[in-house]
PDB file of C-alpha atoms and ligand atoms in Angstrom:
ATOM      1  CA  MET A   1       3.949   9.117  16.974  1.00 96.00           C
ATOM      2  CA  SER A   2       6.162   6.504  15.301  1.00 98.00           C
ATOM      3  CA  HIS A   3       4.479   3.185  14.525  1.00 98.00           C
ATOM      4  CA  VAL A   4       6.000  -0.302  14.270  1.00 98.00           C
ATOM      5  CA  LEU A   5       4.349  -3.502  13.076  1.00 99.00           C
ATOM      6  CA  ILE A   6       6.330  -6.463  14.395  1.00 99.00           C
ATOM      7  CA  THR A   7       5.697 -10.209  14.109  1.00 98.00           C
ATOM      8  CA  GLY A   8       6.635 -12.829  16.686  1.00 98.00           C
ATOM      9  CA  ALA A   9       6.039 -10.193  19.361  1.00 98.00           C
ATOM     10  CA  ASN A  10       5.064 -12.546  22.186  1.00 98.00           C
ATOM     11  CA  ARG A  11       8.531 -13.819  23.188  1.00 98.00           C
ATOM     12  CA  GLY A  12      12.253 -13.603  22.484  1.00 98.00           C
ATOM     13  CA  LEU A  13      13.567 -10.747  20.363  1.00 98.00           C
ATOM     14  CA  GLY A  14      10.118  -9.626  19.220  1.00 98.00           C
ATOM     15  CA  LEU A  15       8.871  -9.209  22.787  1.00 98.00           C
ATOM     16  CA  GLU A  16      11.931  -7.147  23.757  1.00 98.00           C
ATOM     17  CA  HIS A  17      11.623  -4.940  20.668  1.00 98.00           C
ATOM     18  CA  THR A  18       8.008  -4.320  21.638  1.00 98.00           C
ATOM     19  CA  LYS A  19       9.029  -3.424  25.210  1.00 98.00           C
ATOM     20  CA  ARG A  20      11.835  -1.089  24.138  1.00 98.00           C
ATOM     21  CA  LEU A  21       9.758   0.697  21.501  1.00 98.00           C
ATOM     22  CA  LEU A  22       6.865   1.212  23.911  1.00 98.00           C
ATOM     23  CA  GLU A  23       9.374   2.714  26.385  1.00 98.00           C
ATOM     24  CA  ARG A  24      10.484   5.093  23.636  1.00 97.00           C
ATOM     25  CA  GLY A  25       6.915   6.284  23.080  1.00 98.00           C
ATOM     26  CA  TRP A  26       6.129   4.309  19.913  1.00 98.00           C
ATOM     27  CA  HIS A  27       2.786   2.904  18.874  1.00 98.00           C
ATOM     28  CA  VAL A  28       3.294  -0.864  18.527  1.00 98.00           C
ATOM     29  CA  SER A  29       1.161  -3.194  16.425  1.00 99.00           C
ATOM     30  CA  ALA A  30       2.264  -6.545  17.816  1.00 98.00           C
ATOM     31  CA  ALA A  31       1.434  -9.674  15.841  1.00 98.00           C
ATOM     32  CA  CYS A  32       1.550 -13.140  17.375  1.00 98.00           C
ATOM     33  CA  ARG A  33      -0.092 -16.512  16.909  1.00 98.00           C
ATOM     34  CA  GLN A  34      -2.165 -16.619  20.080  1.00 98.00           C
ATOM     35  CA  PRO A  35      -2.926 -13.228  21.609  1.00 98.00           C
ATOM     36  CA  ASP A  36      -5.033 -14.820  24.359  1.00 98.00           C
ATOM     37  CA  LYS A  37      -1.974 -16.798  25.552  1.00 98.00           C
ATOM     38  CA  ALA A  38       0.527 -13.935  25.129  1.00 98.00           C
ATOM     39  CA  GLU A  39       0.688 -13.004  28.811  1.00 98.00           C
ATOM     40  CA  ALA A  40       4.175 -11.435  28.680  1.00 98.00           C
ATOM     41  CA  LEU A  41       3.142  -9.281  25.727  1.00 98.00           C
ATOM     42  CA  ARG A  42      -0.141  -8.215  27.279  1.00 98.00           C
ATOM     43  CA  ALA A  43       1.738  -7.324  30.481  1.00 98.00           C
ATOM     44  CA  LEU A  44       3.611  -4.613  28.517  1.00 98.00           C
ATOM     45  CA  ASP A  45       0.391  -2.743  27.716  1.00 98.00           C
ATOM     46  CA  PRO A  46       0.769   0.860  28.920  1.00 98.00           C
ATOM     47  CA  GLN A  47      -3.055   1.113  28.792  1.00 97.00           C
ATOM     48  CA  ASP A  48      -2.916   4.264  26.691  1.00 97.00           C
ATOM     49  CA  GLY A  49      -3.838   2.775  23.314  1.00 97.00           C
ATOM     50  CA  ARG A  50      -0.227   2.468  22.075  1.00 98.00           C
ATOM     51  CA  LEU A  51      -0.114  -1.346  22.122  1.00 98.00           C
ATOM     52  CA  ASN A  52      -2.435  -3.222  19.778  1.00 98.00           C
ATOM     53  CA  ILE A  53      -2.147  -6.980  19.584  1.00 98.00           C
ATOM     54  CA  TYR A  54      -3.225  -8.940  16.499  1.00 98.00           C
ATOM     55  CA  ALA A  55      -3.569 -12.644  15.751  1.00 98.00           C
ATOM     56  CA  TYR A  56      -1.131 -13.631  13.006  1.00 98.00           C
ATOM     57  CA  ASP A  57       0.102 -17.056  11.932  1.00 98.00           C
ATOM     58  CA  ALA A  58       2.924 -16.827   9.405  1.00 98.00           C
ATOM     59  CA  LYS A  59       2.095 -20.321   8.139  1.00 97.00           C
ATOM     60  CA  ASP A  60      -1.074 -18.917   6.612  1.00 97.00           C
ATOM     61  CA  LEU A  61      -0.483 -17.213   3.256  1.00 95.00           C
ATOM     62  CA  ASN A  62      -3.528 -14.986   3.819  1.00 97.00           C
ATOM     63  CA  ALA A  63      -2.407 -13.819   7.257  1.00 98.00           C
ATOM     64  CA  ALA A  64      -0.722 -10.633   6.027  1.00 98.00           C
ATOM     65  CA  LYS A  65      -3.829  -9.584   4.074  1.00 98.00           C
ATOM     66  CA  ALA A  66      -5.993 -10.276   7.119  1.00 98.00           C
ATOM     67  CA  LEU A  67      -3.694  -8.038   9.207  1.00 98.00           C
ATOM     68  CA  LYS A  68      -3.853  -5.311   6.590  1.00 98.00           C
ATOM     69  CA  ALA A  69      -7.614  -5.265   6.876  1.00 98.00           C
ATOM     70  CA  GLN A  70      -7.174  -4.326  10.558  1.00 98.00           C
ATOM     71  CA  ILE A  71      -4.166  -1.962  10.458  1.00 98.00           C
ATOM     72  CA  THR A  72      -4.589   1.149   8.355  1.00 97.00           C
ATOM     73  CA  ASP A  73      -2.118   3.699   9.834  1.00 97.00           C
ATOM     74  CA  PRO A  74       1.232   4.489   8.186  1.00 98.00           C
ATOM     75  CA  ILE A  75       3.993   2.136   9.394  1.00 98.00           C
ATOM     76  CA  ASP A  76       7.410   3.665  10.137  1.00 98.00           C
ATOM     77  CA  LEU A  77       9.078   0.328  10.820  1.00 98.00           C
ATOM     78  CA  LEU A  78       7.811  -2.981   9.431  1.00 98.00           C
ATOM     79  CA  PHE A  79       9.711  -5.681  11.307  1.00 99.00           C
ATOM     80  CA  ALA A  80       9.338  -9.265  10.019  1.00 98.00           C
ATOM     81  CA  ASN A  81      10.823 -11.021  13.031  1.00 98.00           C
ATOM     82  CA  ALA A  82       8.952 -14.322  13.508  1.00 98.00           C
ATOM     83  CA  GLY A  83      11.015 -17.375  12.630  1.00 98.00           C
ATOM     84  CA  ILE A  84      11.494 -21.066  13.379  1.00 98.00           C
ATOM     85  CA  LEU A  85      14.370 -23.536  13.579  1.00 98.00           C
ATOM     86  CA  PRO A  86      12.811 -27.006  13.857  1.00 98.00           C
ATOM     87  CA  ASP A  87      15.046 -30.031  14.520  1.00 98.00           C
ATOM     88  CA  GLU A  88      13.378 -32.008  11.711  1.00 98.00           C
ATOM     89  CA  THR A  89      15.052 -29.944   8.955  1.00 98.00           C
ATOM     90  CA  LYS A  90      18.600 -29.867  10.340  1.00 98.00           C
ATOM     91  CA  SER A  91      20.232 -33.110   9.258  1.00 98.00           C
ATOM     92  CA  PHE A  92      21.141 -34.678   5.940  1.00 98.00           C
ATOM     93  CA  GLY A  93      19.097 -37.792   5.191  1.00 97.00           C
ATOM     94  CA  SER A  94      15.745 -36.605   6.477  1.00 96.00           C
ATOM     95  CA  ALA A  95      15.600 -32.838   5.986  1.00 98.00           C
ATOM     96  CA  ALA A  96      13.333 -32.781   2.917  1.00 98.00           C
ATOM     97  CA  ASN A  97       9.971 -33.122   4.599  1.00 98.00           C
ATOM     98  CA  ASP A  98       6.727 -31.253   5.273  1.00 98.00           C
ATOM     99  CA  THR A  99       8.318 -29.310   8.127  1.00 98.00           C
ATOM    100  CA  LEU A 100      10.747 -27.776   5.640  1.00 98.00           C
ATOM    101  CA  VAL A 101       7.820 -26.519   3.551  1.00 98.00           C
ATOM    102  CA  HIS A 102       6.330 -25.039   6.715  1.00 98.00           C
ATOM    103  CA  GLN A 103       9.692 -23.458   7.654  1.00 98.00           C
ATOM    104  CA  LEU A 104      10.048 -21.805   4.236  1.00 98.00           C
ATOM    105  CA  MET A 105       6.549 -20.464   4.612  1.00 98.00           C
ATOM    106  CA  VAL A 106       7.261 -18.893   8.022  1.00 98.00           C
ATOM    107  CA  ASN A 107      10.853 -17.708   7.524  1.00 98.00           C
ATOM    108  CA  THR A 108      10.890 -16.750   3.851  1.00 98.00           C
ATOM    109  CA  ILE A 109       7.494 -16.362   2.192  1.00 98.00           C
ATOM    110  CA  ALA A 110       5.577 -14.764   5.063  1.00 98.00           C
ATOM    111  CA  PRO A 111       7.979 -11.782   5.297  1.00 98.00           C
ATOM    112  CA  LEU A 112       7.477 -11.139   1.563  1.00 98.00           C
ATOM    113  CA  ALA A 113       3.693 -11.392   1.965  1.00 98.00           C
ATOM    114  CA  LEU A 114       3.904  -8.863   4.814  1.00 98.00           C
ATOM    115  CA  VAL A 115       5.895  -6.403   2.733  1.00 98.00           C
ATOM    116  CA  GLU A 116       3.537  -6.832  -0.230  1.00 98.00           C
ATOM    117  CA  ALA A 117       0.589  -6.130   2.038  1.00 98.00           C
ATOM    118  CA  PHE A 118       2.092  -3.143   3.859  1.00 98.00           C
ATOM    119  CA  ALA A 119       4.527  -1.426   1.443  1.00 98.00           C
ATOM    120  CA  ASP A 120       2.055   1.401   0.755  1.00 98.00           C
ATOM    121  CA  GLN A 121       1.696   2.095   4.479  1.00 98.00           C
ATOM    122  CA  VAL A 122       5.480   2.040   4.961  1.00 98.00           C
ATOM    123  CA  ALA A 123       5.871   4.445   2.020  1.00 98.00           C
ATOM    124  CA  ALA A 124       3.282   6.751   3.618  1.00 98.00           C
ATOM    125  CA  SER A 125       5.243   6.941   6.910  1.00 98.00           C
ATOM    126  CA  GLU A 126       8.025   9.265   7.983  1.00 97.00           C
ATOM    127  CA  MET A 127      10.810   6.701   8.593  1.00 97.00           C
ATOM    128  CA  LYS A 128      10.020   4.140   5.867  1.00 97.00           C
ATOM    129  CA  VAL A 129      12.100   1.192   7.109  1.00 98.00           C
ATOM    130  CA  ILE A 130      11.612  -2.535   6.542  1.00 98.00           C
ATOM    131  CA  ALA A 131      13.680  -4.818   8.794  1.00 98.00           C
ATOM    132  CA  LEU A 132      13.882  -8.525   7.975  1.00 98.00           C
ATOM    133  CA  GLN A 133      15.169 -10.691  10.807  1.00 98.00           C
ATOM    134  CA  SER A 134      17.636 -12.888   8.977  1.00 98.00           C
ATOM    135  CA  SER A 135      20.566 -14.938  10.272  1.00 98.00           C
ATOM    136  CA  ARG A 136      24.212 -15.298   9.361  1.00 98.00           C
ATOM    137  CA  MET A 137      23.339 -18.980   8.969  1.00 98.00           C
ATOM    138  CA  GLY A 138      21.816 -17.876   5.652  1.00 98.00           C
ATOM    139  CA  SER A 139      25.264 -16.781   4.467  1.00 98.00           C
ATOM    140  CA  MET A 140      26.917 -19.097   1.913  1.00 98.00           C
ATOM    141  CA  ARG A 141      30.399 -17.823   2.702  1.00 97.00           C
ATOM    142  CA  ASP A 142      29.895 -18.317   6.424  1.00 96.00           C
ATOM    143  CA  ASN A 143      28.774 -21.941   6.059  1.00 97.00           C
ATOM    144  CA  GLU A 144      31.734 -24.031   7.166  1.00 96.00           C
ATOM    145  CA  SER A 145      29.869 -26.664   9.147  1.00 97.00           C
ATOM    146  CA  GLY A 146      27.012 -27.827   6.858  1.00 98.00           C
ATOM    147  CA  GLY A 147      23.678 -29.149   8.084  1.00 98.00           C
ATOM    148  CA  TYR A 148      20.769 -26.909   9.126  1.00 98.00           C
ATOM    149  CA  TYR A 149      19.281 -27.359   5.636  1.00 98.00           C
ATOM    150  CA  GLY A 150      15.948 -25.757   6.339  1.00 98.00           C
ATOM    151  CA  TYR A 151      17.146 -22.847   8.423  1.00 98.00           C
ATOM    152  CA  ARG A 152      20.045 -21.939   6.147  1.00 98.00           C
ATOM    153  CA  ALA A 153      17.905 -22.184   2.983  1.00 98.00           C
ATOM    154  CA  SER A 154      15.046 -20.202   4.496  1.00 98.00           C
ATOM    155  CA  LYS A 155      17.293 -17.337   5.615  1.00 98.00           C
ATOM    156  CA  ALA A 156      19.295 -17.336   2.356  1.00 98.00           C
ATOM    157  CA  GLY A 157      15.951 -17.089   0.536  1.00 98.00           C
ATOM    158  CA  LEU A 158      14.905 -14.256   2.827  1.00 98.00           C
ATOM    159  CA  ASN A 159      18.132 -12.443   1.993  1.00 98.00           C
ATOM    160  CA  ALA A 160      17.437 -12.809  -1.737  1.00 98.00           C
ATOM    161  CA  ILE A 161      13.935 -11.436  -1.223  1.00 98.00           C
ATOM    162  CA  GLY A 162      15.226  -8.544   0.877  1.00 98.00           C
ATOM    163  CA  LYS A 163      17.802  -7.614  -1.741  1.00 98.00           C
ATOM    164  CA  SER A 164      15.129  -7.416  -4.454  1.00 98.00           C
ATOM    165  CA  LEU A 165      12.844  -5.430  -2.156  1.00 98.00           C
ATOM    166  CA  SER A 166      15.664  -2.978  -1.494  1.00 98.00           C
ATOM    167  CA  ILE A 167      15.860  -2.307  -5.237  1.00 98.00           C
ATOM    168  CA  ASP A 168      12.144  -2.398  -6.070  1.00 98.00           C
ATOM    169  CA  LEU A 169      11.095  -0.159  -3.169  1.00 98.00           C
ATOM    170  CA  THR A 170      13.871   2.456  -3.451  1.00 97.00           C
ATOM    171  CA  PRO A 171      11.757   4.711  -5.709  1.00 97.00           C
ATOM    172  CA  ARG A 172       9.237   4.859  -2.853  1.00 97.00           C
ATOM    173  CA  GLY A 173      11.896   6.009  -0.391  1.00 97.00           C
ATOM    174  CA  ILE A 174      11.886   2.736   1.574  1.00 98.00           C
ATOM    175  CA  THR A 175      15.043   1.357   3.213  1.00 98.00           C
ATOM    176  CA  THR A 176      15.190  -2.452   3.502  1.00 98.00           C
ATOM    177  CA  LEU A 177      17.603  -4.097   5.942  1.00 98.00           C
ATOM    178  CA  LEU A 178      18.614  -7.738   6.389  1.00 98.00           C
ATOM    179  CA  LEU A 179      19.594  -8.157  10.021  1.00 98.00           C
ATOM    180  CA  HIS A 180      21.493 -10.798  11.959  1.00 98.00           C
ATOM    181  CA  PRO A 181      20.791 -10.195  15.662  1.00 98.00           C
ATOM    182  CA  GLY A 182      23.887 -12.044  16.875  1.00 98.00           C
ATOM    183  CA  TRP A 183      23.711 -15.343  18.747  1.00 98.00           C
ATOM    184  CA  VAL A 184      21.164 -14.446  21.381  1.00 98.00           C
ATOM    185  CA  ARG A 185      19.999 -16.253  24.512  1.00 98.00           C
ATOM    186  CA  THR A 186      16.360 -16.784  23.483  1.00 98.00           C
ATOM    187  CA  ASP A 187      14.378 -20.031  23.267  1.00 98.00           C
ATOM    188  CA  MET A 188      15.795 -20.411  19.755  1.00 98.00           C
ATOM    189  CA  GLY A 189      19.364 -19.310  20.522  1.00 98.00           C
ATOM    190  CA  GLY A 190      19.600 -21.385  23.709  1.00 98.00           C
ATOM    191  CA  PRO A 191      21.498 -20.668  26.929  1.00 98.00           C
ATOM    192  CA  ASN A 192      24.967 -20.474  25.355  1.00 98.00           C
ATOM    193  CA  GLY A 193      24.208 -17.488  23.127  1.00 98.00           C
ATOM    194  CA  LEU A 194      26.748 -14.674  23.253  1.00 98.00           C
ATOM    195  CA  LEU A 195      24.276 -11.828  23.762  1.00 98.00           C
ATOM    196  CA  THR A 196      21.405 -11.176  26.127  1.00 98.00           C
ATOM    197  CA  ILE A 197      18.115 -10.293  24.499  1.00 98.00           C
ATOM    198  CA  THR A 198      18.449  -6.723  25.759  1.00 98.00           C
ATOM    199  CA  GLU A 199      21.937  -6.304  24.291  1.00 98.00           C
ATOM    200  CA  ALA A 200      20.814  -7.627  20.898  1.00 98.00           C
ATOM    201  CA  VAL A 201      17.669  -5.507  20.746  1.00 98.00           C
ATOM    202  CA  ASP A 202      19.375  -2.285  21.830  1.00 98.00           C
ATOM    203  CA  ALA A 203      22.044  -2.802  19.183  1.00 98.00           C
ATOM    204  CA  GLN A 204      19.452  -3.649  16.498  1.00 98.00           C
ATOM    205  CA  LEU A 205      17.456  -0.527  17.294  1.00 98.00           C
ATOM    206  CA  ASP A 206      20.637   1.600  17.060  1.00 97.00           C
ATOM    207  CA  LEU A 207      21.387   0.048  13.668  1.00 97.00           C
ATOM    208  CA  ILE A 208      17.844   0.728  12.439  1.00 97.00           C
ATOM    209  CA  ALA A 209      18.033   4.334  13.679  1.00 96.00           C
ATOM    210  CA  ARG A 210      21.287   4.789  11.742  1.00 96.00           C
ATOM    211  CA  ALA A 211      19.715   3.359   8.591  1.00 94.00           C
ATOM    212  CA  MET A 212      16.949   5.953   8.728  1.00 88.00           C
ATOM    213  CA  LYS A 213      19.564   8.657   8.132  1.00 87.00           C
ATOM    214  CA  ASN A 214      21.823   6.727   5.808  1.00 92.00           C
ATOM    215  CA  PRO A 215      20.366   5.566   2.474  1.00 92.00           C
ATOM    216  CA  ALA A 216      23.631   3.732   1.722  1.00 95.00           C
ATOM    217  CA  MET A 217      22.587   1.088   4.264  1.00 97.00           C
ATOM    218  CA  ASN A 218      19.654   0.035   2.054  1.00 98.00           C
ATOM    219  CA  GLY A 219      19.790  -3.573   0.834  1.00 98.00           C
ATOM    220  CA  ARG A 220      22.680  -4.703   3.032  1.00 98.00           C
ATOM    221  CA  PHE A 221      23.041  -7.693   5.355  1.00 98.00           C
ATOM    222  CA  PHE A 222      24.223  -6.530   8.761  1.00 98.00           C
ATOM    223  CA  HIS A 223      25.590  -8.233  11.823  1.00 98.00           C
ATOM    224  CA  VAL A 224      24.173  -6.589  14.936  1.00 97.00           C
ATOM    225  CA  SER A 225      27.639  -5.082  15.456  1.00 96.00           C
ATOM    226  CA  GLY A 226      27.057  -2.986  12.327  1.00 96.00           C
ATOM    227  CA  GLU A 227      29.522  -5.034  10.221  1.00 97.00           C
ATOM    228  CA  ASP A 228      28.428  -6.119   6.744  1.00 98.00           C
ATOM    229  CA  LEU A 229      27.980  -9.879   6.415  1.00 98.00           C
ATOM    230  CA  SER A 230      28.764 -11.857   3.269  1.00 98.00           C
ATOM    231  CA  TRP A 231      25.822 -13.268   1.337  1.00 98.00           C
TER     232      TRP A 231
HETATM  233  N1  LIG B   1      18.248 -16.143  18.869  1.00 91.74           N
HETATM  234  C1  LIG B   1      19.229 -16.124  17.986  1.00 91.74           C
HETATM  235  O1  LIG B   1      20.410 -16.388  18.313  1.00 91.74           O
HETATM  236  C2  LIG B   1      18.935 -15.758  16.548  1.00 91.74           C
HETATM  237  C3  LIG B   1      20.035 -15.684  15.670  1.00 91.74           C
HETATM  238  C4  LIG B   1      19.796 -15.339  14.345  1.00 91.74           C
HETATM  239  C5  LIG B   1      18.521 -15.042  13.911  1.00 91.74           C
HETATM  240  N2  LIG B   1      17.466 -15.126  14.791  1.00 91.74           N
HETATM  241  C6  LIG B   1      16.136 -14.828  14.264  1.00 91.74           C
HETATM  242  O2  LIG B   1      15.456 -13.912  15.111  1.00 91.74           O
HETATM  243  C7  LIG B   1      14.038 -14.115  15.029  1.00 91.74           C
HETATM  244  C8  LIG B   1      13.456 -14.224  16.425  1.00 91.74           C
HETATM  245  O3  LIG B   1      14.073 -15.327  17.050  1.00 91.74           O
HETATM  246  P1  LIG B   1      14.122 -15.548  18.636  1.00 91.74           P
HETATM  247  O4  LIG B   1      15.507 -15.899  18.954  1.00 91.74           O
HETATM  248  O5  LIG B   1      13.429 -14.422  19.316  1.00 91.74           O
HETATM  249  O6  LIG B   1      13.274 -16.895  18.706  1.00 91.74           O
HETATM  250  P2  LIG B   1      12.123 -17.403  19.676  1.00 91.74           P
HETATM  251  O7  LIG B   1      12.362 -16.932  21.061  1.00 91.74           O
HETATM  252  O8  LIG B   1      12.029 -18.861  19.381  1.00 91.74           O
HETATM  253  O9  LIG B   1      10.831 -16.637  19.127  1.00 91.74           O
HETATM  254  C9  LIG B   1      10.332 -16.935  17.861  1.00 91.74           C
HETATM  255  C10 LIG B   1       9.097 -16.080  17.635  1.00 91.74           C
HETATM  256  O10 LIG B   1       8.566 -16.405  16.335  1.00 91.74           O
HETATM  257  C11 LIG B   1       7.186 -16.703  16.510  1.00 91.74           C
HETATM  258  N3  LIG B   1       6.658 -17.640  15.519  1.00 91.74           N
HETATM  259  C12 LIG B   1       7.063 -18.906  15.265  1.00 91.74           C
HETATM  260  N4  LIG B   1       6.260 -19.472  14.340  1.00 91.74           N
HETATM  261  C13 LIG B   1       5.323 -18.539  14.021  1.00 91.74           C
HETATM  262  C14 LIG B   1       4.229 -18.515  13.137  1.00 91.74           C
HETATM  263  N5  LIG B   1       3.879 -19.600  12.411  1.00 91.74           N
HETATM  264  N6  LIG B   1       3.481 -17.392  13.068  1.00 91.74           N
HETATM  265  C15 LIG B   1       3.777 -16.310  13.803  1.00 91.74           C
HETATM  266  N7  LIG B   1       4.799 -16.264  14.666  1.00 91.74           N
HETATM  267  C16 LIG B   1       5.568 -17.376  14.765  1.00 91.74           C
HETATM  268  C17 LIG B   1       7.113 -17.319  17.896  1.00 91.74           C
HETATM  269  O11 LIG B   1       5.763 -17.355  18.336  1.00 91.74           O
HETATM  270  P3  LIG B   1       5.147 -18.622  19.181  1.00 91.74           P
HETATM  271  O12 LIG B   1       5.437 -18.313  20.633  1.00 91.74           O
HETATM  272  O13 LIG B   1       3.711 -18.609  18.829  1.00 91.74           O
HETATM  273  O14 LIG B   1       5.880 -19.852  18.719  1.00 91.74           O
HETATM  274  C18 LIG B   1       8.002 -16.350  18.652  1.00 91.74           C
HETATM  275  O15 LIG B   1       7.313 -15.170  18.946  1.00 91.74           O
HETATM  276  C19 LIG B   1      13.839 -15.362  14.159  1.00 91.74           C
HETATM  277  O16 LIG B   1      13.522 -14.982  12.840  1.00 91.74           O
HETATM  278  C20 LIG B   1      15.208 -16.033  14.202  1.00 91.74           C
HETATM  279  O17 LIG B   1      15.448 -16.828  13.071  1.00 91.74           O
HETATM  280  C21 LIG B   1      17.648 -15.475  16.092  1.00 91.74           C
END
């Protein structure tokens, strides 16, 4: 049975990925900050042992190691999805603050800590894919409107990390993808997003399935449409 470890699984894109993968027969290790309050996630439990929920706070540098102590199976898909876009780091004049440090921890450093903790288990799996939930707002070329200092920097940093991972982990047969899900109607994306959560997740899962058969997709930054995005 294929196994995914996904963060930010209690709402938005992470919740829908969990739902879809459970429907497809996967074993899902779902990480979220407060499992006891994750009603929507717990409601997906097929009660057959395929959904395991773990406490995980990406702000904590030791969180990935603590997860590793609990999850020992091979991991076909490691999906670093959790992310934040706080208002406090958007605007010039007041963006350099403690919230920015916190944002870099969650959006940039935590995904690397996860991969460092779980690379051996990904390498031991059949599919061997790492998906990093990035954003086209991390693209330098795409930045024509400025602002969003924390979010843009954190996703650009994630892209740099993903590119190095794609090189360093190639000898172990691992494919690393940087993914932009589109502008999606989640709590983060807001009501004007262009895609529903279901549309974005279905398209992301198709892209990931293609990458499993196509090593040339390793280390690239993809729009959910399958187009390459500029760094
Ligand atoms: N929606 C879009 O249009 C869009 C576009 C580009 C990229 N993305 C990226 O897609 C990913 C998911 O976004 P979304 O739209 O689904 O956003 P969302 O609905 O706001 O969900 C964010 C998820 O991240 C989790 N999270 C936040 N801080 C965390 C922490 N410290 N530790 C663990 N989990 C934490 C949240 O958990 P809590 O409930 O505990 O806060 C929640 O599960 C993010 O990385 C985002 O940057 C989204």
